[in-house]
XYZ file of C-alpha atoms in Angstrom:
655
model
C 92.437 104.813 93.655
C 92.840 107.274 90.816
C 90.559 107.783 87.830
C 91.974 108.054 84.264
C 91.702 111.853 84.492
C 93.614 111.829 87.765
C 96.320 109.689 86.246
C 96.736 112.043 83.265
C 97.017 114.978 85.645
C 99.651 113.119 87.624
C 101.761 112.026 84.671
C 101.935 115.460 83.088
C 103.354 116.817 86.336
C 105.612 114.237 87.891
C 107.491 112.786 84.925
C 108.662 116.250 83.966
C 109.501 117.159 87.555
C 111.745 114.133 88.052
C 114.464 115.609 85.848
C 113.710 119.350 86.021
C 115.424 121.245 88.833
C 114.519 124.714 87.535
C 113.042 126.605 90.458
C 113.435 123.629 92.811
C 114.508 124.190 96.402
C 118.260 123.639 96.814
C 117.524 122.074 100.196
C 116.060 119.084 98.350
C 119.414 118.292 96.729
C 120.904 114.865 97.391
C 124.240 113.520 96.179
C 124.404 110.951 93.422
C 124.379 107.251 94.312
C 127.784 105.639 94.011
C 129.073 102.239 92.903
C 126.340 101.595 90.344
C 126.725 98.065 88.999
C 124.779 96.649 86.044
C 124.986 92.880 85.607
C 123.477 90.933 82.712
C 121.281 88.010 83.715
C 118.719 85.805 82.054
C 115.765 88.005 81.060
C 116.860 91.046 83.071
C 119.642 93.381 84.104
C 120.459 93.398 87.806
C 121.226 96.895 89.084
C 122.706 97.738 92.462
C 124.145 100.857 94.074
C 125.075 102.302 97.447
C 122.293 103.945 99.494
C 122.118 107.737 99.871
C 121.377 109.176 103.299
C 118.047 111.002 103.376
C 116.687 109.395 100.209
C 113.096 108.221 99.988
C 113.891 106.331 96.794
C 115.805 106.179 93.543
C 114.960 107.014 89.944
C 116.432 104.804 87.225
C 117.263 106.161 83.765
C 117.881 103.810 80.828
C 119.085 104.525 77.315
C 120.391 102.703 74.279
C 122.437 103.836 71.318
C 120.590 106.264 69.082
C 117.690 106.801 71.499
C 116.933 109.423 74.135
C 117.114 108.331 77.769
C 113.868 107.313 79.445
C 112.813 107.062 83.058
C 112.039 103.447 83.924
C 108.352 103.592 84.827
C 107.690 99.879 85.474
C 104.971 99.612 82.862
C 103.081 102.666 84.094
C 103.561 102.961 87.859
C 102.330 106.201 89.409
C 105.689 106.499 91.219
C 108.795 105.788 89.100
C 111.212 105.888 92.054
C 111.980 102.591 93.812
C 112.742 102.278 97.540
C 115.423 99.591 97.360
C 119.050 99.724 96.162
C 118.860 96.515 94.124
C 116.562 96.205 91.149
C 115.767 93.919 88.213
C 115.112 95.795 84.972
C 112.901 93.432 82.997
C 111.186 93.389 79.621
C 114.479 94.045 77.827
C 115.742 92.740 74.505
C 118.510 90.172 74.489
C 121.881 90.973 72.877
C 121.394 94.717 73.361
C 123.544 97.374 75.004
C 121.791 99.527 77.600
C 123.219 102.403 79.613
C 121.939 103.251 83.086
C 122.086 106.134 85.525
C 120.485 106.317 88.973
C 119.497 109.371 90.997
C 118.289 109.789 94.586
C 115.190 111.805 95.551
C 113.918 112.999 98.924
C 110.350 112.230 97.851
C 108.207 111.260 94.886
C 107.452 114.932 94.155
C 111.078 116.119 94.099
C 113.665 115.991 91.298
C 116.949 114.195 90.839
C 119.699 116.789 91.171
C 122.746 114.667 90.430
C 122.964 111.382 88.545
C 125.388 108.550 89.117
C 128.119 107.861 86.616
C 126.603 106.002 83.637
C 127.174 102.265 83.368
C 126.663 100.243 80.180
C 125.826 96.550 79.965
C 125.275 94.027 77.190
C 122.185 91.950 77.914
C 122.020 88.174 78.001
C 123.178 86.457 74.810
C 121.683 83.039 75.472
C 123.178 79.762 74.255
C 124.636 79.362 70.817
C 122.283 76.469 70.021
C 119.218 78.521 70.982
C 118.229 76.284 73.883
C 117.247 77.677 77.274
C 118.175 76.166 80.623
C 116.131 77.523 83.488
C 118.485 78.946 86.132
C 118.420 77.548 89.646
C 118.095 79.920 92.588
C 119.400 78.504 95.854
C 117.430 79.337 99.006
C 118.957 78.361 102.343
C 117.072 78.557 105.653
C 118.443 78.004 109.154
C 115.424 76.804 111.126
C 117.332 77.067 114.408
C 118.160 80.775 114.110
C 115.523 83.442 114.734
C 116.531 86.904 113.485
C 113.410 88.955 114.185
C 109.639 89.183 114.480
C 107.253 89.273 111.543
C 105.393 92.583 111.165
C 101.820 91.987 110.023
C 101.558 95.097 107.883
C 98.588 93.706 105.905
C 96.208 93.990 108.856
C 94.911 97.288 107.431
C 92.897 96.995 104.216
C 91.017 99.285 101.843
C 87.339 99.076 101.034
C 84.622 100.563 98.877
C 82.507 102.998 100.879
C 81.021 101.231 103.860
C 77.485 102.445 103.200
C 77.245 99.366 100.962
C 76.578 97.511 104.211
C 73.216 99.295 104.385
C 71.934 98.483 100.889
C 68.402 97.079 100.848
C 65.822 95.809 98.398
C 67.200 94.401 95.167
C 70.726 95.368 96.295
C 70.562 93.571 99.630
C 72.615 90.732 98.140
C 75.469 93.213 97.586
C 75.330 94.251 101.242
C 75.411 90.602 102.325
C 78.318 89.628 100.057
C 80.230 92.779 101.009
C 79.829 92.012 104.708
C 80.933 88.416 104.062
C 84.036 89.686 102.277
C 84.974 91.906 105.222
C 84.383 89.064 107.630
C 86.524 86.735 105.520
C 89.516 89.098 105.385
C 89.215 89.596 109.138
C 89.024 85.914 110.011
C 91.465 84.582 107.403
C 93.912 87.437 106.759
C 93.817 88.873 110.259
C 92.595 92.294 109.072
C 91.992 94.537 112.082
C 91.254 97.914 110.434
C 89.622 99.137 107.251
C 89.840 102.461 105.467
C 87.088 103.630 103.124
C 85.788 106.800 101.480
C 82.754 108.968 101.983
C 81.489 108.562 105.538
C 80.325 112.213 105.337
C 78.675 111.796 101.935
C 75.119 113.132 101.753
C 73.842 109.590 101.188
C 74.503 109.164 104.905
C 72.402 112.275 105.718
C 74.895 113.593 108.268
C 74.394 117.349 107.855
C 70.924 118.865 107.791
C 70.108 122.534 107.239
C 66.718 123.928 108.202
C 64.942 126.632 106.234
C 66.152 129.208 108.739
C 69.769 128.104 108.196
C 70.097 126.111 111.409
C 72.562 123.223 111.040
C 71.942 119.909 112.779
C 73.678 116.544 112.555
C 72.257 113.082 112.105
C 74.563 110.147 112.725
C 72.040 107.311 112.488
C 73.498 105.817 109.290
C 77.059 106.328 110.515
C 76.121 104.381 113.638
C 74.543 101.582 111.611
C 77.704 101.291 109.487
C 80.134 101.255 112.391
C 77.938 98.943 114.453
C 78.140 96.355 111.662
C 81.857 96.872 111.183
C 82.638 96.411 114.864
C 80.389 93.346 114.974
C 82.527 91.843 112.194
C 85.601 92.557 114.316
C 87.178 95.386 112.320
C 87.815 98.969 113.420
C 87.636 101.929 111.023
C 90.256 104.321 109.814
C 87.777 107.170 109.448
C 88.553 109.036 106.235
C 87.056 112.488 106.733
C 85.357 112.887 103.343
C 83.562 113.927 101.225
C 82.184 117.459 101.756
C 78.490 117.630 102.685
C 76.644 119.777 100.151
C 75.400 122.135 102.879
C 79.006 123.014 103.747
C 80.601 123.029 100.287
C 81.919 126.125 98.581
C 80.850 124.585 95.270
C 78.666 121.468 95.644
C 78.640 120.980 91.864
C 82.250 119.694 91.959
C 82.016 115.913 92.382
C 83.866 112.654 91.755
C 82.744 109.076 91.087
C 79.387 107.800 89.979
C 77.983 108.437 93.440
C 78.926 112.139 93.353
C 81.337 112.685 96.220
C 81.720 116.461 96.649
C 85.389 117.492 96.377
C 85.076 121.187 97.203
C 86.603 122.967 100.209
C 84.080 124.234 102.748
C 82.464 127.619 102.285
C 82.908 128.264 106.017
C 85.911 126.699 107.751
C 84.316 127.004 111.169
C 81.367 124.925 109.956
C 83.710 122.111 108.898
C 85.525 122.263 112.221
C 82.215 122.104 114.093
C 81.135 119.042 112.070
C 84.342 117.138 112.838
C 84.094 117.965 116.539
C 80.463 116.868 116.595
C 81.328 113.593 114.863
C 84.078 112.870 117.391
C 81.832 113.703 120.346
C 79.078 111.471 119.023
C 81.380 108.513 118.398
C 82.805 108.775 121.916
C 79.322 109.019 123.418
C 78.241 105.907 121.528
C 81.322 103.691 121.661
C 83.387 105.138 124.530
C 86.731 106.883 124.404
C 88.674 103.678 125.111
C 87.235 102.239 121.898
C 87.392 105.317 119.647
C 90.934 106.060 120.783
C 91.842 102.804 118.999
C 90.424 104.175 115.741
C 92.168 106.716 113.506
C 91.029 109.788 111.565
C 92.553 110.480 108.148
C 91.957 113.868 106.556
C 90.504 113.583 103.016
C 91.546 111.465 100.010
C 94.243 112.306 97.453
C 93.968 116.115 97.683
C 96.975 116.469 95.366
C 94.800 115.337 92.444
C 92.387 117.817 90.887
C 89.679 115.177 90.619
C 89.589 114.806 94.411
C 90.189 118.343 95.680
C 89.324 121.587 93.929
C 91.221 123.658 96.474
C 94.912 124.508 96.663
C 97.603 122.787 98.701
C 97.372 125.628 101.224
C 93.657 125.016 101.529
C 94.295 121.322 102.115
C 96.777 122.163 104.853
C 94.119 124.341 106.448
C 91.590 121.498 106.115
C 94.076 119.246 107.894
C 94.669 121.770 110.680
C 90.979 122.484 111.220
C 90.242 118.751 111.358
C 93.130 117.941 113.684
C 92.349 120.728 116.116
C 88.665 119.796 116.111
C 89.442 116.194 117.012
C 91.975 117.084 119.687
C 89.567 119.606 121.214
C 87.245 116.696 121.935
C 89.919 114.346 123.258
C 93.696 114.421 122.871
C 93.764 110.635 122.510
C 92.077 110.736 119.088
C 94.655 109.987 116.393
C 94.751 112.169 113.275
C 96.881 111.881 110.138
C 97.347 112.621 106.453
C 98.012 113.807 103.784
C 96.391 110.729 102.176
C 97.907 111.735 98.854
C 98.268 109.880 95.594
C 101.759 108.807 94.580
C 103.535 109.581 97.854
C 103.305 113.358 97.376
C 103.034 116.150 99.971
C 104.413 114.100 102.873
C 107.279 116.544 103.340
C 104.922 119.512 102.931
C 102.548 118.269 105.634
C 105.393 117.419 108.022
C 106.918 120.889 107.550
C 103.530 122.514 108.088
C 102.849 120.490 111.219
C 106.296 121.391 112.564
C 105.768 125.114 111.877
C 102.225 125.346 113.269
C 102.498 122.716 116.038
C 99.556 120.839 114.536
C 99.342 117.200 115.681
C 100.513 114.575 113.184
C 99.922 111.175 114.776
C 100.440 109.100 111.642
C 101.351 109.734 108.010
C 99.515 108.282 105.006
C 99.929 108.128 101.260
C 99.233 105.838 98.282
C 101.136 104.037 95.522
C 100.012 101.834 92.635
C 102.175 99.602 90.475
C 105.271 100.044 92.627
C 106.583 99.455 96.113
C 106.135 102.194 98.747
C 108.933 104.720 99.180
C 110.643 105.312 102.528
C 109.313 108.629 103.845
C 110.908 108.282 107.278
C 113.812 110.644 106.401
C 111.299 113.344 105.428
C 109.532 112.973 108.769
C 112.814 113.013 110.676
C 113.804 116.285 109.014
C 110.821 117.919 110.726
C 110.949 116.299 114.138
C 108.570 113.410 113.530
C 110.934 110.483 113.990
C 109.059 107.323 114.841
C 105.700 108.577 113.571
C 103.751 105.603 112.162
C 103.647 105.463 108.370
C 100.662 103.861 106.643
C 100.006 103.364 102.971
C 96.202 103.489 103.096
C 95.894 102.582 99.411
C 98.252 100.305 97.528
C 97.830 97.900 94.668
C 99.227 96.251 91.574
C 97.534 98.747 89.237
C 95.723 102.084 89.464
C 93.230 101.608 86.641
C 89.820 100.180 87.440
C 88.842 97.601 84.794
C 92.530 97.515 83.764
C 94.089 94.307 82.453
C 96.113 93.315 85.506
C 93.901 92.797 88.556
C 92.558 89.293 87.889
C 95.917 87.812 86.836
C 98.549 85.877 88.752
C 100.962 88.811 88.308
C 99.574 90.426 91.452
C 100.459 87.504 93.728
C 104.258 87.991 93.883
C 103.697 91.760 93.696
C 101.737 91.604 96.971
C 104.485 89.661 98.713
C 107.206 92.015 97.433
C 105.269 94.921 98.917
C 104.853 93.208 102.264
C 108.590 92.413 102.286
C 109.596 96.039 101.657
C 107.074 97.242 104.224
C 108.766 95.136 106.912
C 111.536 97.746 106.944
C 109.850 101.139 106.725
C 106.050 100.949 106.992
C 103.654 100.206 109.812
C 100.714 99.308 107.562
C 100.248 98.549 103.869
C 96.565 98.461 102.954
C 95.716 96.624 99.773
C 93.020 98.469 97.833
C 90.432 96.828 98.092
C 88.847 93.808 99.781
C 85.932 93.180 97.412
C 84.957 93.652 93.759
C 81.671 95.100 95.029
C 82.948 98.513 93.988
C 80.922 101.375 92.560
C 83.297 104.315 92.099
C 83.339 104.064 88.300
C 80.262 101.889 87.928
C 79.212 98.437 89.079
C 80.981 95.404 87.539
C 79.684 94.367 84.128
C 80.966 90.789 84.338
C 82.493 88.449 86.905
C 86.121 88.732 85.814
C 86.284 92.415 84.944
C 89.713 93.174 86.472
C 88.322 94.889 89.513
C 90.415 96.080 92.443
C 89.110 93.451 94.877
C 91.096 90.641 96.411
C 87.762 88.815 96.211
C 85.402 88.714 93.241
C 81.705 89.368 93.209
C 80.568 86.130 94.802
C 83.677 86.166 97.049
C 85.956 83.921 95.017
C 89.626 84.396 95.892
C 91.924 85.869 93.252
C 95.652 85.041 93.139
C 96.388 88.254 95.068
C 94.120 87.072 97.863
C 95.948 83.772 98.155
C 99.270 85.631 98.357
C 97.905 87.694 101.248
C 96.611 84.460 102.799
C 100.070 82.879 102.682
C 101.579 86.009 104.201
C 98.995 86.092 106.992
C 99.466 82.411 107.826
C 103.199 82.665 108.410
C 104.709 82.197 111.837
C 105.775 85.146 113.966
C 109.468 84.214 114.282
C 111.538 85.224 111.253
C 114.287 82.734 110.424
C 117.730 83.422 108.985
C 117.851 82.738 105.259
C 119.833 83.514 102.130
C 118.945 83.622 98.429
C 121.609 83.198 95.741
C 121.746 82.771 91.977
C 120.447 84.380 88.808
C 117.566 86.632 89.897
C 118.142 86.268 93.630
C 116.703 89.104 95.731
C 115.454 91.026 92.671
C 113.160 88.414 91.098
C 113.131 85.504 93.547
C 112.627 86.486 97.169
C 111.953 84.576 100.362
C 110.281 84.865 103.745
C 111.037 82.091 106.245
C 109.212 81.856 109.569
C 108.530 79.474 112.436
C 105.288 78.974 114.356
C 105.026 78.328 118.076
C 104.309 74.639 117.487
C 107.512 74.205 115.431
C 105.896 74.398 111.995
C 108.214 76.053 109.478
C 106.999 78.046 106.475
C 109.289 78.998 103.622
C 107.533 81.375 101.263
C 109.266 82.060 97.938
C 108.033 84.181 95.070
C 109.201 85.173 91.620
C 107.979 88.539 90.401
C 108.735 91.955 88.991
C 106.928 95.249 89.362
C 107.099 95.762 85.583
C 103.502 95.501 84.393
C 104.734 95.263 80.803
C 105.471 91.573 81.477
C 102.264 90.869 83.423
C 101.563 87.847 81.216
C 104.937 86.344 82.048
C 108.307 86.005 80.331
C 109.850 82.504 80.006
C 113.299 84.027 80.491
C 112.279 85.014 84.020
C 111.130 81.554 85.101
C 113.343 79.966 87.717
C 113.831 76.679 89.524
C 114.358 76.757 93.265
C 116.618 74.515 95.312
C 115.527 75.008 98.901
C 117.627 73.778 101.810
C 116.136 73.905 105.299
C 118.760 73.283 107.960
C 118.826 73.436 111.718
C 116.075 70.831 112.021
C 115.745 68.496 114.973
C 116.636 65.042 113.587
C 114.330 63.414 116.119
C 111.237 65.046 114.578
C 109.407 63.786 111.503
C 108.013 66.512 109.258
C 105.057 66.427 106.905
C 105.945 68.588 103.909
C 103.422 70.308 101.659
C 103.813 72.617 98.693
C 101.276 75.386 98.008
C 101.417 77.267 94.714
C 100.018 80.392 93.075
C 100.665 80.991 89.397
C 98.834 81.042 86.089
C 97.860 77.382 86.494
C 97.435 77.152 90.281
C 95.199 79.023 92.744
C 93.994 81.135 89.811
C 90.212 81.164 89.804
C 89.914 83.103 86.532
C 91.553 80.177 84.731
C 88.624 77.975 85.813
C 86.099 80.200 84.020
C 85.631 80.224 80.225
C 86.785 83.570 78.851
C 83.493 84.242 77.053
C 81.420 84.015 80.245
C 79.954 87.292 81.466
C 78.110 85.985 84.532
C 78.122 82.263 85.478
C 74.975 80.217 85.612
C 74.318 78.165 88.743
C 76.176 75.140 87.402
C 79.311 77.163 86.653
C 79.046 78.995 89.987
C 79.094 75.606 91.682
C 82.225 74.560 89.783
C 83.954 77.859 90.526
C 83.216 77.612 94.227
C 84.615 74.078 94.256
C 87.768 75.403 92.552
C 88.129 78.288 95.024
C 90.972 76.706 96.984
C 94.675 77.187 97.543
C 96.497 74.600 95.412
C 98.438 72.418 97.845
C 99.971 68.960 97.651
C 102.451 66.765 99.543
C 106.077 67.063 98.457
C 109.006 64.758 99.120
C 112.474 66.072 99.937
C 115.029 65.436 97.209
C 117.733 64.637 99.730
C 120.227 66.243 102.097
C 122.082 69.398 101.076
C 124.788 68.867 98.414
C 128.356 69.856 99.083
C 128.548 71.938 95.882
C 125.991 74.341 94.357
C 123.736 72.807 91.711
C 124.228 73.518 88.022
C 121.360 75.091 86.055
C 118.834 72.452 85.121
C 115.202 72.083 84.198
C 113.252 70.681 87.110
C 109.847 69.003 86.873
C 106.870 70.368 88.715
C 106.916 68.427 91.999
C 104.313 65.822 92.715
C 104.050 62.606 94.635
C 101.923 60.463 96.896
C 100.951 61.673 100.362
C 103.849 60.927 102.660
C 106.090 62.424 105.332
C 109.481 64.033 104.843
C 111.709 62.810 107.676
C 115.096 64.108 108.716
C 117.998 61.725 108.224
C 118.519 59.298 111.115
C 122.271 59.785 110.650
C 121.954 63.221 112.217
C 121.718 65.227 109.021
C 119.452 68.136 109.938
C 119.062 69.649 106.465
C 116.304 68.780 104.028
C 116.334 69.780 100.376
C 113.389 70.479 98.066
C 113.489 71.221 94.337
C 110.575 72.881 92.561
C 109.780 75.088 89.595
C 108.884 78.732 90.216
C 107.536 80.531 87.150
C 107.248 84.297 86.828
C 104.737 85.307 88.038
C 104.607 82.672 90.733
C 104.517 81.954 94.458
C 105.381 78.759 96.324
C 105.263 77.856 99.999
C 106.961 74.838 101.504
C 105.461 74.026 104.889
C 107.196 71.615 107.255
C 104.772 70.569 109.966
C 105.954 68.373 112.832
C 104.038 65.120 112.478
C 103.127 65.263 116.150
C 101.195 68.532 115.630
C 97.486 68.220 114.968
C 96.023 70.701 112.457
C 93.882 73.478 113.857
C 90.716 74.893 112.384
C 90.832 78.574 111.373
C 88.646 79.421 114.371
C 91.171 77.767 116.702
C 94.265 79.213 115.039
C 95.982 82.005 116.966
C 97.928 84.466 114.807
C 101.174 82.616 115.531
C 99.919 79.136 114.688
C 99.660 77.613 111.217
C 96.393 77.291 109.363
């Protein structure tokens, strides 16, 4: 997470660097993308181009007559580059000519050297009578054809500092709710690991210095934190931060309301000794077989001046000292970094590790308001092919108390991130689990647009329900296609099958452009879903679950003028804290011709079963509305399958 000051520092550097090659290393040059196509569509322009070998992502430039070109920044993302080669540019004016260029970059902190040929497009003109027909997107699933295994990249999550678990007195209720939140994401979302700041903060009393200068270590509070965490069922990604005052070169340099010290150490050997002592203690307490399943990440966002007062060279030394300290205790301990904001310094750390033979067991970075870039080419250039890549912070927006976190906009955003991560990440940690968050001050009201998937009081936000639907998919990925206006750039799909034959088809309609966080009617779509390859001898019970402004959106159940609910309102909110689900009837077998655009009603109907045709037709069709932002899941459960409780549900069985 970045503070407003950190964001200003970032923007003044990176937006200039994207187009400025003066002094840049020629080795970072990539050729221009080819075959750029710009297609007008309802509410957006669909862009596509050919991939460039070695690219981490692509920067999009847009201009219109009489105006200077701008870099498309997606409403304020900390990384303008996008990882995919298809993209929906949204928030545009109708009946307007735009010109686009696209450039490839080797990383978020490197410039575009050569741009594609410009392509101009006239945006959607609408109908002459002014009416709007909602386009239909056709989704086709072959339930008989498995094409891969689902990667559960959401099983790492971010958290406020874990010392909240130890709060007492009049803050004991925070500790209890925080622990409940962690337990809930473990049991419901399948979270196995958590990453948090400040385990070495002086609040935890780790480093003690006697009057004669003797340094001793006290790990009692660290033990109490990790004991609770392991009891919940979650293992830590141990972020090695912040600097204990006794070791800091300048202990006056701090961040956050709790005063995390962001200074390099005054004595590098003292830092190395602390990290070795921590590792030895953890192994003594929990055993090497356990601690070897943890991970150690060096610092937090050292590329931002608000988190690290040293230079990049000093960070690289901090990484090396930490890595060598850990490996001196046991080679099985996993160490990684650079834990940077906005996907920076990955190439720099990989090059340094290659040159110095420093271990690099996993690579980490952060992105807000965009999808994670593909840093695998950067790692391959330095001999680290196959090294796990984790985004240890990621979210729909970087600004605490910003306007986006409590809205439905984050629900399709979450699923788009998980979909991209299937291809080039090993973990994508949403930041954070709970609104019990103190970095910039405690919440001043219930719906304050905090980072949490869960509110104070542990009510689920739309983003939580999106993660829930992702986590409760089957493990077998089914073949599927998406076609129509907005296909693959607005409307996306994940289709899976569980071991008991249950089929989940998860569709979502979203954009990463925060400028349209409140929605845009031109981006609403209707979905015609066809599920084929079904066994005609099996009856299926079909349900529809939805997340949008009017469904699975707990903030909508609370009057906007409420600061903190009274007991009566709390009771109503807890009753409303559910995933909106209802039975849905199939609209018939698949048609022989694609459907024309039409306005479809929101589906409803009495509880019933959807049964495959006795004539041998193995395709069922469902029609439903999918607003932007919006998420819908059609679940087909064999009628012979009895529901399981969450406690009984293995990871590959439906909830």
